[in-house]
């Protein structure tokens, strides 16, 4: 399974350059609105784009046919895509942090939002939802056949991301009150909810992929 994740990372070299440019762009445009959500948006966007890129590559190169000739269960092939979520998110956080330190040292007149635990957790929650919607569709139909569905998911999600974040903040603030104002429990609730969503999605993906013919 680790070799599958490494394979996906190796084909993402060009996307690393894109990630740097995208994060700088988001940092700049988010100064006046949703500034505290900058890290979350970067985690969500870059993780999803890298997933789409790796999935498209597999489809174009008939990677799934090759993978199914290897002594790997389809469950492990599916699991590698879900684990890659956390790898891509970690890379995004590192890139974001490097850019933050560099731009801060230059004393530019730009308001930057630092790396925070809240930003990381919200980002992982958002990208968990996107992965959970996209991967079952991908494993059912393949990327090329489902690219318009993936396209719609991406733009609907990012077109309304400001409303989604405001909605989540209001809902989770109510949960925070329910936990007696203890923020740590709220963050734990979000993490557990993310894993539940991913687990349900993973089960669906395995179900579809095991029944798919190549």
PDB file of C-alpha atoms in Angstrom:
ATOM      1  CA  UNK A   1       0.000   0.000   0.000  1.00  0.00           C
ATOM      2  CA  UNK A   2       2.881   2.376   0.802  1.00  0.00           C
ATOM      3  CA  UNK A   3       4.232   1.846  -2.710  1.00  0.00           C
ATOM      4  CA  UNK A   4       0.880   2.994  -4.136  1.00  0.00           C
ATOM      5  CA  UNK A   5       0.978   6.181  -2.071  1.00  0.00           C
ATOM      6  CA  UNK A   6       4.604   6.802  -3.090  1.00  0.00           C
ATOM      7  CA  UNK A   7       3.668   6.282  -6.744  1.00  0.00           C
ATOM      8  CA  UNK A   8       0.953   8.935  -6.471  1.00  0.00           C
ATOM      9  CA  UNK A   9       3.387  11.337  -4.784  1.00  0.00           C
ATOM     10  CA  UNK A  10       6.028  10.906  -7.490  1.00  0.00           C
ATOM     11  CA  UNK A  11       3.610  11.963 -10.225  1.00  0.00           C
ATOM     12  CA  UNK A  12       2.700  15.121  -8.283  1.00  0.00           C
ATOM     13  CA  UNK A  13       5.985  17.009  -8.874  1.00  0.00           C
ATOM     14  CA  UNK A  14       4.372  19.667 -11.051  1.00  0.00           C
ATOM     15  CA  UNK A  15       1.544  20.045  -8.563  1.00  0.00           C
ATOM     16  CA  UNK A  16       4.032  21.013  -5.829  1.00  0.00           C
ATOM     17  CA  UNK A  17       4.922  24.126  -7.837  1.00  0.00           C
ATOM     18  CA  UNK A  18       1.219  24.782  -8.311  1.00  0.00           C
ATOM     19  CA  UNK A  19       0.690  24.349  -4.553  1.00  0.00           C
ATOM     20  CA  UNK A  20       3.208  27.095  -3.753  1.00  0.00           C
ATOM     21  CA  UNK A  21       1.596  29.505  -6.214  1.00  0.00           C
ATOM     22  CA  UNK A  22      -1.947  28.612  -5.145  1.00  0.00           C
ATOM     23  CA  UNK A  23      -1.222  29.136  -1.444  1.00  0.00           C
ATOM     24  CA  UNK A  24       0.373  32.534  -2.141  1.00  0.00           C
ATOM     25  CA  UNK A  25      -2.683  33.470  -4.221  1.00  0.00           C
ATOM     26  CA  UNK A  26      -5.130  32.353  -1.503  1.00  0.00           C
ATOM     27  CA  UNK A  27      -3.132  34.158   1.203  1.00  0.00           C
ATOM     28  CA  UNK A  28      -3.381  37.357  -0.823  1.00  0.00           C
ATOM     29  CA  UNK A  29      -7.076  37.281  -1.761  1.00  0.00           C
ATOM     30  CA  UNK A  30      -8.213  36.078   1.676  1.00  0.00           C
ATOM     31  CA  UNK A  31      -6.853  39.087   3.564  1.00  0.00           C
ATOM     32  CA  UNK A  32     -10.177  40.888   3.631  1.00  0.00           C
ATOM     33  CA  UNK A  33     -12.525  37.928   4.022  1.00  0.00           C
ATOM     34  CA  UNK A  34     -12.411  34.521   5.687  1.00  0.00           C
ATOM     35  CA  UNK A  35      -8.780  35.192   6.652  1.00  0.00           C
ATOM     36  CA  UNK A  36      -8.918  32.627   9.460  1.00  0.00           C
ATOM     37  CA  UNK A  37     -10.075  30.002   6.948  1.00  0.00           C
ATOM     38  CA  UNK A  38      -7.094  30.431   4.603  1.00  0.00           C
ATOM     39  CA  UNK A  39      -5.241  27.334   5.827  1.00  0.00           C
ATOM     40  CA  UNK A  40      -8.420  25.221   5.761  1.00  0.00           C
ATOM     41  CA  UNK A  41      -9.189  26.269   2.187  1.00  0.00           C
ATOM     42  CA  UNK A  42      -5.620  25.515   1.064  1.00  0.00           C
ATOM     43  CA  UNK A  43      -5.688  22.055   2.663  1.00  0.00           C
ATOM     44  CA  UNK A  44      -9.027  21.290   1.059  1.00  0.00           C
ATOM     45  CA  UNK A  45      -8.229  22.594  -2.425  1.00  0.00           C
ATOM     46  CA  UNK A  46      -4.715  21.226  -2.863  1.00  0.00           C
ATOM     47  CA  UNK A  47      -5.544  17.807  -1.392  1.00  0.00           C
ATOM     48  CA  UNK A  48      -8.522  17.473  -3.720  1.00  0.00           C
ATOM     49  CA  UNK A  49      -6.639  18.671  -6.804  1.00  0.00           C
ATOM     50  CA  UNK A  50      -3.737  16.277  -6.182  1.00  0.00           C
ATOM     51  CA  UNK A  51      -6.207  13.415  -5.703  1.00  0.00           C
ATOM     52  CA  UNK A  52      -7.908  14.274  -8.995  1.00  0.00           C
ATOM     53  CA  UNK A  53      -4.563  14.499 -10.769  1.00  0.00           C
ATOM     54  CA  UNK A  54      -3.418  11.083  -9.494  1.00  0.00           C
ATOM     55  CA  UNK A  55      -6.793   9.522 -10.338  1.00  0.00           C
ATOM     56  CA  UNK A  56      -6.762  10.971 -13.853  1.00  0.00           C
ATOM     57  CA  UNK A  57      -3.235   9.649 -14.391  1.00  0.00           C
ATOM     58  CA  UNK A  58      -4.310   6.147 -13.318  1.00  0.00           C
ATOM     59  CA  UNK A  59      -7.194   6.201 -15.785  1.00  0.00           C
ATOM     60  CA  UNK A  60      -5.176   7.555 -18.724  1.00  0.00           C
ATOM     61  CA  UNK A  61      -2.328   5.079 -18.202  1.00  0.00           C
ATOM     62  CA  UNK A  62      -4.621   2.105 -17.460  1.00  0.00           C
ATOM     63  CA  UNK A  63      -3.096   2.028 -14.004  1.00  0.00           C
ATOM     64  CA  UNK A  64      -6.060   0.207 -12.501  1.00  0.00           C
ATOM     65  CA  UNK A  65      -5.621  -2.688 -14.926  1.00  0.00           C
ATOM     66  CA  UNK A  66      -1.955  -2.959 -13.931  1.00  0.00           C
ATOM     67  CA  UNK A  67      -2.721  -2.693 -10.208  1.00  0.00           C
ATOM     68  CA  UNK A  68      -5.186  -5.551 -10.439  1.00  0.00           C
ATOM     69  CA  UNK A  69      -2.453  -7.824 -11.801  1.00  0.00           C
ATOM     70  CA  UNK A  70      -0.422  -7.293  -8.627  1.00  0.00           C
ATOM     71  CA  UNK A  71      -0.855  -9.335  -5.424  1.00  0.00           C
ATOM     72  CA  UNK A  72      -2.839  -6.523  -3.814  1.00  0.00           C
ATOM     73  CA  UNK A  73      -6.397  -6.708  -2.578  1.00  0.00           C
ATOM     74  CA  UNK A  74      -8.789  -4.147  -3.994  1.00  0.00           C
ATOM     75  CA  UNK A  75      -9.461  -3.048  -0.435  1.00  0.00           C
ATOM     76  CA  UNK A  76      -5.813  -1.976  -0.060  1.00  0.00           C
ATOM     77  CA  UNK A  77      -5.871  -0.168  -3.399  1.00  0.00           C
ATOM     78  CA  UNK A  78      -8.906   1.795  -2.216  1.00  0.00           C
ATOM     79  CA  UNK A  79      -7.396   2.413   1.219  1.00  0.00           C
ATOM     80  CA  UNK A  80      -4.256   3.926  -0.322  1.00  0.00           C
ATOM     81  CA  UNK A  81      -6.375   6.714  -1.849  1.00  0.00           C
ATOM     82  CA  UNK A  82      -7.949   7.537   1.511  1.00  0.00           C
ATOM     83  CA  UNK A  83      -4.598   7.488   3.340  1.00  0.00           C
ATOM     84  CA  UNK A  84      -3.175   9.817   0.684  1.00  0.00           C
ATOM     85  CA  UNK A  85      -5.606  12.459   1.961  1.00  0.00           C
ATOM     86  CA  UNK A  86      -3.511  12.872   5.097  1.00  0.00           C
ATOM     87  CA  UNK A  87      -0.224  12.829   3.139  1.00  0.00           C
ATOM     88  CA  UNK A  88      -1.406  15.594   0.804  1.00  0.00           C
ATOM     89  CA  UNK A  89      -2.803  17.576   3.736  1.00  0.00           C
ATOM     90  CA  UNK A  90       0.514  17.286   5.624  1.00  0.00           C
ATOM     91  CA  UNK A  91       2.449  18.474   2.558  1.00  0.00           C
ATOM     92  CA  UNK A  92       0.075  21.413   2.170  1.00  0.00           C
ATOM     93  CA  UNK A  93       0.548  22.402   5.815  1.00  0.00           C
ATOM     94  CA  UNK A  94       4.354  22.263   5.456  1.00  0.00           C
ATOM     95  CA  UNK A  95       4.286  24.360   2.265  1.00  0.00           C
ATOM     96  CA  UNK A  96       1.879  26.844   3.871  1.00  0.00           C
ATOM     97  CA  UNK A  97       4.096  27.132   6.960  1.00  0.00           C
ATOM     98  CA  UNK A  98       7.251  27.713   4.876  1.00  0.00           C
ATOM     99  CA  UNK A  99       5.517  30.443   2.853  1.00  0.00           C
ATOM    100  CA  UNK A 100       4.150  31.993   6.060  1.00  0.00           C
ATOM    101  CA  UNK A 101       7.619  32.125   7.674  1.00  0.00           C
ATOM    102  CA  UNK A 102       9.236  33.490   4.517  1.00  0.00           C
ATOM    103  CA  UNK A 103       6.677  36.239   3.888  1.00  0.00           C
ATOM    104  CA  UNK A 104       6.606  37.170   7.587  1.00  0.00           C
ATOM    105  CA  UNK A 105      10.388  37.610   7.611  1.00  0.00           C
ATOM    106  CA  UNK A 106      10.126  40.092   4.718  1.00  0.00           C
ATOM    107  CA  UNK A 107       7.827  42.363   6.761  1.00  0.00           C
ATOM    108  CA  UNK A 108       5.448  42.776   3.865  1.00  0.00           C
ATOM    109  CA  UNK A 109       2.247  44.739   4.373  1.00  0.00           C
ATOM    110  CA  UNK A 110       0.188  41.588   4.055  1.00  0.00           C
ATOM    111  CA  UNK A 111      -1.992  40.170   6.799  1.00  0.00           C
ATOM    112  CA  UNK A 112      -1.189  36.476   7.143  1.00  0.00           C
ATOM    113  CA  UNK A 113      -2.952  33.830   9.171  1.00  0.00           C
ATOM    114  CA  UNK A 114      -0.618  31.362  10.921  1.00  0.00           C
ATOM    115  CA  UNK A 115      -0.867  27.579  11.095  1.00  0.00           C
ATOM    116  CA  UNK A 116      -3.282  26.669  13.884  1.00  0.00           C
ATOM    117  CA  UNK A 117      -4.784  23.437  15.151  1.00  0.00           C
ATOM    118  CA  UNK A 118      -8.269  24.783  14.390  1.00  0.00           C
ATOM    119  CA  UNK A 119      -7.304  25.523  10.791  1.00  0.00           C
ATOM    120  CA  UNK A 120      -5.839  22.046  10.339  1.00  0.00           C
ATOM    121  CA  UNK A 121      -8.862  20.266  11.822  1.00  0.00           C
ATOM    122  CA  UNK A 122     -11.402  22.314   9.850  1.00  0.00           C
ATOM    123  CA  UNK A 123      -9.355  21.742   6.689  1.00  0.00           C
ATOM    124  CA  UNK A 124      -9.246  17.985   7.254  1.00  0.00           C
ATOM    125  CA  UNK A 125     -12.982  17.951   7.924  1.00  0.00           C
ATOM    126  CA  UNK A 126     -13.762  19.808   4.696  1.00  0.00           C
ATOM    127  CA  UNK A 127     -11.480  17.660   2.552  1.00  0.00           C
ATOM    128  CA  UNK A 128     -12.869  14.520   4.217  1.00  0.00           C
ATOM    129  CA  UNK A 129     -16.308  15.498   2.941  1.00  0.00           C
ATOM    130  CA  UNK A 130     -14.970  16.113  -0.571  1.00  0.00           C
ATOM    131  CA  UNK A 131     -13.011  12.846  -0.642  1.00  0.00           C
ATOM    132  CA  UNK A 132     -16.024  10.992   0.731  1.00  0.00           C
ATOM    133  CA  UNK A 133     -18.210  12.297  -2.084  1.00  0.00           C
ATOM    134  CA  UNK A 134     -15.676  11.894  -4.882  1.00  0.00           C
ATOM    135  CA  UNK A 135     -13.926   8.582  -4.242  1.00  0.00           C
ATOM    136  CA  UNK A 136     -16.994   6.293  -4.351  1.00  0.00           C
ATOM    137  CA  UNK A 137     -17.916   7.881  -7.698  1.00  0.00           C
ATOM    138  CA  UNK A 138     -14.342   7.419  -8.933  1.00  0.00           C
ATOM    139  CA  UNK A 139     -14.175   3.763  -7.911  1.00  0.00           C
ATOM    140  CA  UNK A 140     -17.605   3.100  -9.409  1.00  0.00           C
ATOM    141  CA  UNK A 141     -17.049   4.658 -12.846  1.00  0.00           C
ATOM    142  CA  UNK A 142     -13.368   5.618 -13.122  1.00  0.00           C
ATOM    143  CA  UNK A 143     -12.104   9.187 -13.269  1.00  0.00           C
ATOM    144  CA  UNK A 144     -12.565   9.869 -16.986  1.00  0.00           C
ATOM    145  CA  UNK A 145     -16.196   8.708 -16.993  1.00  0.00           C
ATOM    146  CA  UNK A 146     -16.996  10.641 -13.829  1.00  0.00           C
ATOM    147  CA  UNK A 147     -14.887  13.768 -14.401  1.00  0.00           C
ATOM    148  CA  UNK A 148     -17.953  15.962 -14.928  1.00  0.00           C
ATOM    149  CA  UNK A 149     -19.357  14.797 -11.596  1.00  0.00           C
ATOM    150  CA  UNK A 150     -15.974  15.526  -9.977  1.00  0.00           C
ATOM    151  CA  UNK A 151     -15.969  18.926 -11.690  1.00  0.00           C
ATOM    152  CA  UNK A 152     -19.429  19.753 -10.333  1.00  0.00           C
ATOM    153  CA  UNK A 153     -18.500  18.633  -6.803  1.00  0.00           C
ATOM    154  CA  UNK A 154     -15.368  20.801  -6.889  1.00  0.00           C
ATOM    155  CA  UNK A 155     -17.025  23.988  -8.103  1.00  0.00           C
ATOM    156  CA  UNK A 156     -20.195  23.631  -6.055  1.00  0.00           C
ATOM    157  CA  UNK A 157     -18.062  23.090  -2.983  1.00  0.00           C
ATOM    158  CA  UNK A 158     -15.638  25.953  -3.590  1.00  0.00           C
ATOM    159  CA  UNK A 159     -18.300  28.240  -4.983  1.00  0.00           C
ATOM    160  CA  UNK A 160     -20.120  28.000  -1.678  1.00  0.00           C
ATOM    161  CA  UNK A 161     -17.157  27.476   0.631  1.00  0.00           C
ATOM    162  CA  UNK A 162     -17.687  30.763   2.455  1.00  0.00           C
ATOM    163  CA  UNK A 163     -21.248  29.719   3.302  1.00  0.00           C
ATOM    164  CA  UNK A 164     -20.096  26.214   4.256  1.00  0.00           C
ATOM    165  CA  UNK A 165     -17.458  27.541   6.654  1.00  0.00           C
ATOM    166  CA  UNK A 166     -19.878  30.027   8.227  1.00  0.00           C
ATOM    167  CA  UNK A 167     -22.459  27.249   8.586  1.00  0.00           C
ATOM    168  CA  UNK A 168     -19.930  24.904  10.196  1.00  0.00           C
ATOM    169  CA  UNK A 169     -18.700  27.611  12.553  1.00  0.00           C
ATOM    170  CA  UNK A 170     -22.256  28.349  13.703  1.00  0.00           C
ATOM    171  CA  UNK A 171     -23.089  24.647  14.143  1.00  0.00           C
ATOM    172  CA  UNK A 172     -19.866  23.809  15.912  1.00  0.00           C
ATOM    173  CA  UNK A 173     -20.248  26.855  18.167  1.00  0.00           C
ATOM    174  CA  UNK A 174     -23.574  25.360  19.291  1.00  0.00           C
ATOM    175  CA  UNK A 175     -21.804  22.049  19.911  1.00  0.00           C
ATOM    176  CA  UNK A 176     -19.160  23.955  21.858  1.00  0.00           C
ATOM    177  CA  UNK A 177     -21.871  25.361  24.107  1.00  0.00           C
ATOM    178  CA  UNK A 178     -23.252  21.846  24.515  1.00  0.00           C
ATOM    179  CA  UNK A 179     -19.833  20.722  25.732  1.00  0.00           C
ATOM    180  CA  UNK A 180     -19.810  23.503  28.298  1.00  0.00           C
ATOM    181  CA  UNK A 181     -17.573  25.720  26.179  1.00  0.00           C
ATOM    182  CA  UNK A 182     -14.685  23.232  26.191  1.00  0.00           C
ATOM    183  CA  UNK A 183     -13.138  23.680  22.740  1.00  0.00           C
ATOM    184  CA  UNK A 184     -10.995  20.540  22.931  1.00  0.00           C
ATOM    185  CA  UNK A 185     -14.094  18.331  23.011  1.00  0.00           C
ATOM    186  CA  UNK A 186     -15.538  20.148  20.011  1.00  0.00           C
ATOM    187  CA  UNK A 187     -12.359  19.551  18.000  1.00  0.00           C
ATOM    188  CA  UNK A 188     -12.410  15.894  19.069  1.00  0.00           C
ATOM    189  CA  UNK A 189     -16.026  15.645  17.897  1.00  0.00           C
ATOM    190  CA  UNK A 190     -15.049  17.055  14.478  1.00  0.00           C
ATOM    191  CA  UNK A 191     -12.170  14.565  14.163  1.00  0.00           C
ATOM    192  CA  UNK A 192     -14.397  11.612  15.060  1.00  0.00           C
ATOM    193  CA  UNK A 193     -17.097  12.815  12.649  1.00  0.00           C
ATOM    194  CA  UNK A 194     -14.489  13.099   9.867  1.00  0.00           C
ATOM    195  CA  UNK A 195     -13.356   9.510  10.415  1.00  0.00           C
ATOM    196  CA  UNK A 196     -16.951   8.243  10.456  1.00  0.00           C
ATOM    197  CA  UNK A 197     -17.676   9.998   7.143  1.00  0.00           C
ATOM    198  CA  UNK A 198     -14.470   8.596   5.621  1.00  0.00           C
ATOM    199  CA  UNK A 199     -15.217   5.091   6.914  1.00  0.00           C
ATOM    200  CA  UNK A 200     -18.690   5.058   5.344  1.00  0.00           C
ATOM    201  CA  UNK A 201     -17.243   6.383   2.095  1.00  0.00           C
ATOM    202  CA  UNK A 202     -14.428   3.797   2.178  1.00  0.00           C
ATOM    203  CA  UNK A 203     -16.924   0.942   2.567  1.00  0.00           C
ATOM    204  CA  UNK A 204     -18.899   2.234  -0.425  1.00  0.00           C
ATOM    205  CA  UNK A 205     -15.731   2.598  -2.508  1.00  0.00           C
ATOM    206  CA  UNK A 206     -14.606  -0.955  -1.719  1.00  0.00           C
ATOM    207  CA  UNK A 207     -18.087  -2.268  -2.559  1.00  0.00           C
ATOM    208  CA  UNK A 208     -18.084  -0.510  -5.951  1.00  0.00           C
ATOM    209  CA  UNK A 209     -14.460  -1.304  -6.812  1.00  0.00           C
ATOM    210  CA  UNK A 210     -14.763  -5.016  -6.077  1.00  0.00           C
ATOM    211  CA  UNK A 211     -17.649  -5.212  -8.543  1.00  0.00           C
ATOM    212  CA  UNK A 212     -15.968  -3.180 -11.244  1.00  0.00           C
ATOM    213  CA  UNK A 213     -14.638  -4.955 -14.330  1.00  0.00           C
ATOM    214  CA  UNK A 214     -11.503  -3.911 -16.203  1.00  0.00           C
TER     215      UNK A 214
END
